[in-house]
Amino acid sequence: MHTVVERELELKLVLSPERSIPVPARLTYRTDDPYAVHITFHIGSDHPVEWTFARELLVEGVFRPCGHGDVRVWPTKVGGRSVVLMALSSPDGDALLEAPAAQVSAWLERTLRVVPPGSEAEQLGIDAGLAELLAPSPRLSATLEQGAAAAADDLWLRDPWPSDETADGE
């Protein structure tokens, strides 16, 4: 069973230092995708815009500037309020979004309680999957036990790159 931690909040799309517009958004964290956070922006179109990036990036961005390329996050104060700024860049354009730091931090704390940092791989079941993948096949084991070991040896000893010569010397 997977856990989902969500938070609806209102971000501001910064158009200029003096002007911004509200953008309803949803922060989502899923334990079946433990390294990522998802932000869905409801911009009044038929389809919301979704961004996915590393949870670690957002956690760090609450405290200090981080990221490069498509996603950059940093804390600042606007009008005496603590906010987290997210600069998102894509081929379709760039956006600077302002999020209330207290709401983002509270939501991140909930995600960190559900999956503490460093334990993300446990959520994916990688160790169990590898063990299953590397476990001997019961069917192969049964076949070998029934005396097929010699046939397997014959296959192993065959030349994998037979020469161009035919068996009858033609």
PDB file of C-alpha atoms in Angstrom, residues 36-128:
ATOM      1  CA  ALA A  36      10.126  12.988  -6.317  1.00  0.00           C
ATOM      2  CA  VAL A  37       7.671  15.743  -5.546  1.00  0.00           C
ATOM      3  CA  HIS A  38       4.913  16.683  -7.945  1.00  0.00           C
ATOM      4  CA  ILE A  39       3.432  20.147  -8.297  1.00  0.00           C
ATOM      5  CA  THR A  40       0.244  20.553 -10.288  1.00  0.00           C
ATOM      6  CA  PHE A  41      -0.682  24.058 -11.385  1.00  0.00           C
ATOM      7  CA  HIS A  42      -4.313  24.777 -12.176  1.00  0.00           C
ATOM      8  CA  ILE A  43      -3.988  27.579 -14.696  1.00  0.00           C
ATOM      9  CA  GLY A  44      -7.516  27.632 -16.105  1.00  0.00           C
ATOM     10  CA  SER A  45      -6.760  25.484 -19.144  1.00  0.00           C
ATOM     11  CA  ASP A  46      -8.254  22.114 -20.065  1.00  0.00           C
ATOM     12  CA  HIS A  47      -5.227  20.327 -18.645  1.00  0.00           C
ATOM     13  CA  PRO A  48      -3.306  21.328 -15.522  1.00  0.00           C
ATOM     14  CA  VAL A  49       0.455  21.766 -15.769  1.00  0.00           C
ATOM     15  CA  GLU A  50       2.501  19.287 -13.737  1.00  0.00           C
ATOM     16  CA  TRP A  51       6.141  19.502 -12.765  1.00  0.00           C
ATOM     17  CA  THR A  52       8.088  16.711 -11.113  1.00  0.00           C
ATOM     18  CA  PHE A  53      11.489  17.119  -9.531  1.00  0.00           C
ATOM     19  CA  ALA A  54      13.610  15.805  -6.658  1.00  0.00           C
ATOM     20  CA  ARG A  55      12.176  16.121  -3.170  1.00  0.00           C
ATOM     21  CA  GLU A  56      15.719  16.741  -1.963  1.00  0.00           C
ATOM     22  CA  LEU A  57      15.874  19.845  -4.183  1.00  0.00           C
ATOM     23  CA  LEU A  58      12.780  21.342  -2.585  1.00  0.00           C
ATOM     24  CA  VAL A  59      13.967  20.443   0.936  1.00  0.00           C
ATOM     25  CA  GLU A  60      17.292  22.165   0.328  1.00  0.00           C
ATOM     26  CA  GLY A  61      15.639  25.111  -1.439  1.00  0.00           C
ATOM     27  CA  VAL A  62      13.653  25.963   1.696  1.00  0.00           C
ATOM     28  CA  PHE A  63      16.994  26.768   3.398  1.00  0.00           C
ATOM     29  CA  ARG A  64      19.380  27.924   0.640  1.00  0.00           C
ATOM     30  CA  PRO A  65      19.544  28.499  -3.107  1.00  0.00           C
ATOM     31  CA  CYS A  66      19.889  25.276  -5.063  1.00  0.00           C
ATOM     32  CA  GLY A  67      19.246  23.689  -8.413  1.00  0.00           C
ATOM     33  CA  HIS A  68      20.305  24.537 -11.913  1.00  0.00           C
ATOM     34  CA  GLY A  69      18.850  24.177 -15.358  1.00  0.00           C
ATOM     35  CA  ASP A  70      15.100  23.576 -15.442  1.00  0.00           C
ATOM     36  CA  VAL A  71      14.398  23.905 -11.711  1.00  0.00           C
ATOM     37  CA  ARG A  72      15.945  26.359  -9.260  1.00  0.00           C
ATOM     38  CA  VAL A  73      14.634  26.946  -5.732  1.00  0.00           C
ATOM     39  CA  TRP A  74      15.606  29.478  -3.060  1.00  0.00           C
ATOM     40  CA  PRO A  75      14.212  31.101   0.098  1.00  0.00           C
ATOM     41  CA  THR A  76      13.672  34.851   0.417  1.00  0.00           C
ATOM     42  CA  LYS A  77      11.463  37.446   2.073  1.00  0.00           C
ATOM     43  CA  VAL A  78       8.797  39.417   0.241  1.00  0.00           C
ATOM     44  CA  GLY A  79       7.006  42.154   2.135  1.00  0.00           C
ATOM     45  CA  GLY A  80       8.309  40.718   5.422  1.00  0.00           C
ATOM     46  CA  ARG A  81       6.923  37.244   4.627  1.00  0.00           C
ATOM     47  CA  SER A  82       9.144  34.167   4.212  1.00  0.00           C
ATOM     48  CA  VAL A  83       8.599  32.608   0.804  1.00  0.00           C
ATOM     49  CA  VAL A  84      10.184  29.966  -1.384  1.00  0.00           C
ATOM     50  CA  LEU A  85      10.790  30.977  -4.977  1.00  0.00           C
ATOM     51  CA  MET A  86      10.803  28.364  -7.739  1.00  0.00           C
ATOM     52  CA  ALA A  87      12.152  29.236 -11.163  1.00  0.00           C
ATOM     53  CA  LEU A  88      10.921  26.715 -13.722  1.00  0.00           C
ATOM     54  CA  SER A  89      12.188  26.646 -17.265  1.00  0.00           C
ATOM     55  CA  SER A  90      10.947  24.609 -20.226  1.00  0.00           C
ATOM     56  CA  PRO A  91      10.895  24.882 -24.011  1.00  0.00           C
ATOM     57  CA  ASP A  92       7.405  26.390 -23.602  1.00  0.00           C
ATOM     58  CA  GLY A  93       8.669  29.228 -21.407  1.00  0.00           C
ATOM     59  CA  ASP A  94       9.892  30.263 -17.991  1.00  0.00           C
ATOM     60  CA  ALA A  95       7.974  30.892 -14.785  1.00  0.00           C
ATOM     61  CA  LEU A  96       8.880  32.325 -11.410  1.00  0.00           C
ATOM     62  CA  LEU A  97       6.568  31.106  -8.665  1.00  0.00           C
ATOM     63  CA  GLU A  98       6.321  32.265  -5.086  1.00  0.00           C
ATOM     64  CA  ALA A  99       5.144  29.829  -2.400  1.00  0.00           C
ATOM     65  CA  PRO A 100       4.482  30.484   1.296  1.00  0.00           C
ATOM     66  CA  ALA A 101       7.517  29.018   3.090  1.00  0.00           C
ATOM     67  CA  ALA A 102       5.562  27.892   6.179  1.00  0.00           C
ATOM     68  CA  GLN A 103       3.064  25.855   4.119  1.00  0.00           C
ATOM     69  CA  VAL A 104       5.744  24.269   1.935  1.00  0.00           C
ATOM     70  CA  SER A 105       7.896  23.446   4.991  1.00  0.00           C
ATOM     71  CA  ALA A 106       4.979  21.895   6.884  1.00  0.00           C
ATOM     72  CA  TRP A 107       4.089  19.736   3.871  1.00  0.00           C
ATOM     73  CA  LEU A 108       7.733  18.687   3.405  1.00  0.00           C
ATOM     74  CA  GLU A 109       7.958  17.713   7.079  1.00  0.00           C
ATOM     75  CA  ARG A 110       4.963  15.404   6.589  1.00  0.00           C
ATOM     76  CA  THR A 111       6.693  13.747   3.604  1.00  0.00           C
ATOM     77  CA  LEU A 112       9.902  13.337   5.621  1.00  0.00           C
ATOM     78  CA  ARG A 113       7.999  11.630   8.446  1.00  0.00           C
ATOM     79  CA  VAL A 114       6.428   9.199   5.963  1.00  0.00           C
ATOM     80  CA  VAL A 115       9.736   8.450   4.192  1.00  0.00           C
ATOM     81  CA  PRO A 116      12.804   9.719   6.083  1.00  0.00           C
ATOM     82  CA  PRO A 117      15.751  10.910   3.993  1.00  0.00           C
ATOM     83  CA  GLY A 118      17.982   7.986   3.041  1.00  0.00           C
ATOM     84  CA  SER A 119      15.204   5.402   3.236  1.00  0.00           C
ATOM     85  CA  GLU A 120      13.682   6.085  -0.201  1.00  0.00           C
ATOM     86  CA  ALA A 121      15.171   2.952  -1.797  1.00  0.00           C
ATOM     87  CA  GLU A 122      13.354   0.771   0.760  1.00  0.00           C
ATOM     88  CA  GLN A 123      10.049   2.066  -0.626  1.00  0.00           C
ATOM     89  CA  LEU A 124      10.947   0.858  -4.095  1.00  0.00           C
ATOM     90  CA  GLY A 125      11.630  -2.717  -3.012  1.00  0.00           C
ATOM     91  CA  ILE A 126      14.857  -2.801  -5.015  1.00  0.00           C
ATOM     92  CA  ASP A 127      16.532  -5.321  -2.702  1.00  0.00           C
ATOM     93  CA  ALA A 128      13.559  -7.690  -2.854  1.00  0.00           C
TER      94      ALA A 128
END
